[in-house]
Short mmCIF file of N, CA and C in Angstrom, two decimals:
data_model
loop_
_atom_site.label_atom_id
_atom_site.label_comp_id
_atom_site.label_asym_id
_atom_site.label_seq_id
_atom_site.Cartn_x
_atom_site.Cartn_y
_atom_site.Cartn_z
N MET A 1 162.73 103.75 -31.28
CA MET A 1 162.58 102.48 -31.05
C MET A 1 162.16 101.97 -29.78
N ASN A 2 161.65 100.71 -29.85
CA ASN A 2 161.17 99.92 -28.50
C ASN A 2 162.42 99.84 -27.30
N PRO A 3 162.17 100.37 -26.15
CA PRO A 3 163.12 100.31 -25.33
C PRO A 3 163.67 98.71 -24.90
N ILE A 4 162.77 97.75 -25.23
CA ILE A 4 163.03 96.58 -24.72
C ILE A 4 164.19 95.84 -25.73
N ILE A 5 163.62 96.49 -26.96
CA ILE A 5 164.55 95.91 -28.28
C ILE A 5 165.86 96.31 -28.05
N LYS A 6 165.88 97.78 -27.74
CA LYS A 6 167.38 98.69 -27.65
C LYS A 6 168.24 97.62 -26.60
N LEU A 7 167.65 97.48 -25.52
CA LEU A 7 168.24 96.46 -24.27
C LEU A 7 168.78 95.34 -25.04
N LYS A 8 167.77 94.46 -25.46
CA LYS A 8 168.50 93.32 -26.13
C LYS A 8 169.68 93.52 -27.05
N ASP A 9 169.58 94.54 -28.03
CA ASP A 9 170.67 94.57 -28.56
C ASP A 9 171.98 95.12 -28.06
N ASP A 10 171.62 96.16 -27.05
CA ASP A 10 172.97 96.57 -26.21
C ASP A 10 173.54 95.41 -25.57
N ILE A 11 172.97 94.65 -24.99
CA ILE A 11 173.31 92.91 -24.83
C ILE A 11 174.19 92.34 -25.69
N GLU A 12 173.51 92.48 -26.81
CA GLU A 12 174.02 91.64 -27.95
C GLU A 12 175.71 92.29 -28.52
N LYS A 13 175.35 93.52 -28.34
CA LYS A 13 176.72 94.31 -28.95
C LYS A 13 177.76 93.90 -27.73
N ARG A 14 177.44 94.03 -26.49
CA ARG A 14 178.64 93.91 -25.40
C ARG A 14 179.07 92.43 -25.58
N ILE A 15 178.29 91.30 -25.83
CA ILE A 15 178.81 90.02 -25.93
C ILE A 15 179.78 90.07 -27.11
N HIS A 16 179.39 90.44 -28.27
CA HIS A 16 180.21 90.50 -29.57
C HIS A 16 181.62 91.06 -29.31
N GLU A 17 181.63 92.25 -28.39
CA GLU A 17 182.72 93.12 -28.02
C GLU A 17 183.77 92.08 -27.29
N GLU A 18 182.91 91.41 -26.21
CA GLU A 18 183.62 90.68 -25.22
C GLU A 18 184.30 89.61 -26.13
N CYS A 19 183.34 88.94 -27.03
CA CYS A 19 184.06 87.83 -27.98
C CYS A 19 185.06 88.34 -28.52
N ASP A 20 185.18 89.47 -29.29
CA ASP A 20 185.93 89.85 -30.01
C ASP A 20 187.57 89.70 -29.30
N LYS A 21 187.52 90.16 -28.05
CA LYS A 21 188.68 90.01 -27.00
C LYS A 21 189.10 88.92 -26.77
N ILE A 22 188.22 87.87 -26.58
CA ILE A 22 188.25 86.60 -26.30
C ILE A 22 188.96 85.71 -27.55
N LYS A 23 188.68 86.10 -28.57
CA LYS A 23 189.15 85.23 -29.68
C LYS A 23 190.44 85.35 -30.12
N GLY A 24 191.34 86.52 -29.59
CA GLY A 24 192.37 86.65 -29.43
C GLY A 24 193.42 85.78 -28.42
N SER A 25 192.64 85.48 -27.50
CA SER A 25 193.42 84.68 -26.32
C SER A 25 194.07 83.29 -26.67
N GLU A 26 194.95 82.89 -25.95
CA GLU A 26 195.50 81.34 -26.22
C GLU A 26 194.31 80.16 -25.99
N ASN A 27 193.44 80.50 -25.09
CA ASN A 27 192.46 79.49 -24.45
C ASN A 27 191.07 80.07 -24.35
N PRO A 28 190.48 80.45 -25.60
CA PRO A 28 188.96 80.82 -25.78
C PRO A 28 188.27 80.32 -24.67
N ARG A 29 188.00 79.03 -24.88
CA ARG A 29 186.82 78.52 -24.32
C ARG A 29 187.18 78.69 -22.39
N GLY A 30 188.64 78.62 -21.95
CA GLY A 30 188.94 78.98 -20.78
C GLY A 30 188.57 80.35 -20.08
N VAL A 31 188.55 81.16 -20.94
CA VAL A 31 188.48 82.76 -20.84
C VAL A 31 186.47 82.77 -20.73
N MET A 32 186.16 82.08 -21.81
CA MET A 32 184.85 82.39 -21.96
C MET A 32 184.34 81.55 -20.35
N ASN A 33 184.96 80.66 -20.18
CA ASN A 33 184.26 80.07 -18.90
C ASN A 33 184.50 80.81 -17.63
N GLU A 34 185.56 81.64 -17.61
CA GLU A 34 185.75 82.30 -16.23
C GLU A 34 184.88 83.70 -16.39
N TYR A 35 184.54 84.19 -17.81
CA TYR A 35 183.40 85.00 -17.91
C TYR A 35 182.13 84.80 -16.98
N ILE A 36 181.66 83.72 -17.78
CA ILE A 36 180.47 82.83 -17.42
C ILE A 36 180.54 82.59 -15.84
N ARG A 37 181.33 82.15 -15.30
CA ARG A 37 181.65 81.84 -13.96
C ARG A 37 181.42 83.02 -12.82
N ASN A 38 181.93 84.58 -13.59
CA ASN A 38 181.52 85.47 -12.81
C ASN A 38 180.38 86.42 -12.86
N ILE A 39 179.71 86.26 -14.18
CA ILE A 39 178.45 86.47 -14.46
C ILE A 39 177.29 85.67 -13.53
N ARG A 40 177.64 84.36 -13.17
CA ARG A 40 176.71 83.68 -12.67
C ARG A 40 176.57 84.07 -11.20
N TRP A 41 177.59 84.55 -10.54
CA TRP A 41 177.31 85.26 -9.01
C TRP A 41 176.48 86.27 -9.02
N TYR A 42 176.34 86.94 -10.06
CA TYR A 42 175.06 87.91 -10.08
C TYR A 42 174.04 87.66 -10.90
N SER A 43 173.91 86.91 -11.63
CA SER A 43 172.68 86.68 -12.31
C SER A 43 173.00 85.17 -13.24
N PRO A 44 172.48 84.17 -12.31
CA PRO A 44 172.49 82.89 -13.28
C PRO A 44 171.97 82.83 -14.69
N GLU A 45 170.54 83.59 -14.58
CA GLU A 45 169.97 83.29 -15.56
C GLU A 45 170.61 83.72 -17.05
N LEU A 46 171.29 85.14 -16.62
CA LEU A 46 172.08 85.86 -17.73
C LEU A 46 173.00 85.03 -18.03
N ALA A 47 173.72 84.04 -17.13
CA ALA A 47 175.08 83.72 -17.74
C ALA A 47 174.76 82.43 -18.45
N VAL A 48 173.61 81.95 -18.24
CA VAL A 48 172.96 80.83 -19.47
C VAL A 48 173.13 81.40 -20.84
N TYR A 49 172.38 82.46 -20.74
CA TYR A 49 172.05 83.23 -22.30
C TYR A 49 173.54 83.51 -22.63
N VAL A 50 174.25 84.36 -21.92
CA VAL A 50 175.70 84.65 -22.53
C VAL A 50 176.52 83.79 -22.82
N LYS A 51 176.43 82.50 -22.04
CA LYS A 51 177.31 81.34 -22.61
C LYS A 51 176.85 80.73 -24.12
N ARG A 52 175.52 80.75 -24.02
CA ARG A 52 175.08 80.12 -25.02
C ARG A 52 175.30 80.86 -26.49
N GLN A 53 175.27 82.49 -26.24
CA GLN A 53 175.49 83.53 -27.21
C GLN A 53 177.26 83.14 -27.49
N MET A 54 177.92 83.26 -26.49
CA MET A 54 179.40 83.30 -26.90
C MET A 54 179.61 82.04 -27.62
N LEU A 55 179.33 81.03 -27.34
CA LEU A 55 179.39 79.80 -27.88
C LEU A 55 179.29 79.71 -29.20
N LEU A 56 178.01 80.27 -29.70
CA LEU A 56 177.84 80.43 -30.99
C LEU A 56 178.71 81.55 -31.87
N ILE A 57 179.24 82.62 -31.09
CA ILE A 57 179.81 83.56 -31.81
C ILE A 57 181.40 83.10 -31.91
N LEU A 58 181.85 82.35 -31.08
CA LEU A 58 183.00 81.71 -30.73
C LEU A 58 183.59 80.73 -31.62
N ASN A 59 182.00 79.94 -32.08
CA ASN A 59 182.24 78.90 -32.88
C ASN A 59 182.81 77.76 -31.88
N LEU A 60 182.45 77.80 -30.69
CA LEU A 60 182.83 76.61 -29.48
C LEU A 60 181.83 75.68 -29.24
N ASP A 61 180.81 75.76 -30.09
CA ASP A 61 179.60 75.09 -29.58
C ASP A 61 179.72 73.61 -29.91
N ASP A 62 179.72 72.78 -29.04
CA ASP A 62 179.94 71.23 -29.05
C ASP A 62 178.89 70.35 -29.85
#
């Protein structure tokens, strides 16, 4: 398997795992925003991508 595709798949898997944890919370949007805020400190570009994916997975897209 192409290492770039594997990296993308690994990132997607981790996003899904975190969304599974968030789904059970009382305020999924608030928890998601906290994740994004923390990721943004290290990688603003990654934060944008993760937020978009989480919104889709959690069905929170406005």
